[in-house]
Tab-separated table of C-alpha atoms in Angstrom:
chain	number	residue	atom	x	y	z
A	888	MET	CA	-105.018	150.245	97.423
A	889	SER	CA	-105.459	146.260	97.181
A	890	GLY	CA	-105.094	144.296	93.892
A	891	LYS	CA	-107.688	143.118	91.667
A	892	GLY	CA	-109.627	140.172	93.083
A	893	ASP	CA	-108.850	141.328	96.528
A	894	CYS	CA	-112.028	140.572	98.798
A	895	TYR	CA	-110.979	143.634	100.959
A	896	ASP	CA	-111.566	145.893	97.810
A	897	ASN	CA	-115.020	145.799	98.243
A	898	ALA	CA	-115.770	144.745	101.963
A	899	VAL	CA	-118.685	146.836	102.646
A	900	MET	CA	-120.641	145.467	99.433
A	901	GLU	CA	-119.718	141.842	100.220
A	902	SER	CA	-121.147	142.338	103.746
A	903	PHE	CA	-124.494	143.761	102.356
A	904	PHE	CA	-124.766	141.016	99.749
A	905	GLY	CA	-124.293	138.563	102.486
A	906	THR	CA	-126.832	139.841	104.546
A	907	LEU	CA	-129.415	140.284	101.635
A	908	LYS	CA	-128.820	136.464	100.696
A	909	ASN	CA	-128.894	135.033	104.644
A	910	GLU	CA	-132.014	137.259	105.601
A	911	TRP	CA	-133.893	137.234	102.460
A	912	VAL	CA	-133.160	135.886	99.062
A	913	HIS	CA	-132.522	132.364	100.391
A	914	HIS	CA	-135.756	132.185	101.993
A	915	GLN	CA	-137.894	133.158	98.448
A	916	GLN	CA	-138.442	131.332	95.255
A	917	TYR	CA	-139.037	133.726	92.446
A	918	GLN	CA	-140.543	132.943	89.254
A	919	SER	CA	-138.744	135.854	87.065
A	920	ARG	CA	-136.192	137.872	87.065
A	921	TYR	CA	-138.547	140.843	87.168
A	922	GLN	CA	-140.168	139.297	90.565
A	923	ALA	CA	-136.786	139.043	92.148
A	924	ARG	CA	-135.658	142.525	91.182
A	925	SER	CA	-138.818	144.047	92.311
A	926	ASP	CA	-139.016	141.941	95.701
A	927	ILE	CA	-135.334	142.791	96.211
A	928	PHE	CA	-135.726	146.206	95.817
A	929	LYS	CA	-139.087	146.406	98.062
A	930	TYR	CA	-136.659	144.605	100.996
A	931	ILE	CA	-133.966	147.173	100.355
A	932	GLU	CA	-136.127	150.725	100.460
A	933	GLY	CA	-138.923	149.302	102.807
A	934	PHE	CA	-136.949	147.401	105.276
A	935	TYR	CA	-133.045	147.441	105.065
A	936	ASN	CA	-132.822	151.439	104.618
A	937	THR	CA	-135.652	152.049	107.164
A	938	VAL	CA	-136.619	149.819	109.637
A	939	ARG	CA	-133.563	147.261	110.151
A	940	LEU	CA	-131.176	147.627	113.113
A	941	HIS	CA	-127.470	148.442	111.926
A	942	SER	CA	-124.693	147.615	114.310
A	943	SER	CA	-122.873	150.676	112.668
A	944	LEU	CA	-125.416	153.216	113.818
A	945	GLY	CA	-125.469	151.619	117.479
A	946	TYR	CA	-128.360	148.971	116.752
A	947	MET	CA	-130.592	151.606	115.545
A	948	SER	CA	-132.584	151.784	112.338
A	949	PRO	CA	-131.796	154.373	109.964
A	950	ASN	CA	-135.190	156.297	110.794
A	951	GLU	CA	-134.077	156.267	114.162
A	952	PHE	CA	-130.632	157.350	113.707
A	953	GLU	CA	-131.814	160.143	111.481
A	954	ALA	CA	-134.691	161.447	113.885
A	955	LYS	CA	-132.243	161.391	116.765
A	956	TYR	CA	-129.586	163.148	114.553
A	957	HIS	CA	-132.147	165.869	113.529
A	958	ASP	CA	-133.342	166.318	117.211
A	959	ASN	CA	-129.742	167.069	118.306
A	960	PRO	CA	-127.840	169.080	115.699
């Protein structure tokens, strides 16, 4: 187990937040914290978790990967 403050302790989340910032947050201007939370939620649920291509899924979207999985159990 890695120690406190070790970046490898949370590498998956660090990668996700880096992607979120580079692909979305740095291109937006929010007037309130509520607006930011709402917009980021829409990005994650409406794009990242559904249609964005993921290298860990063989460059398929999560929707495509799930459909392929259910077609070939």
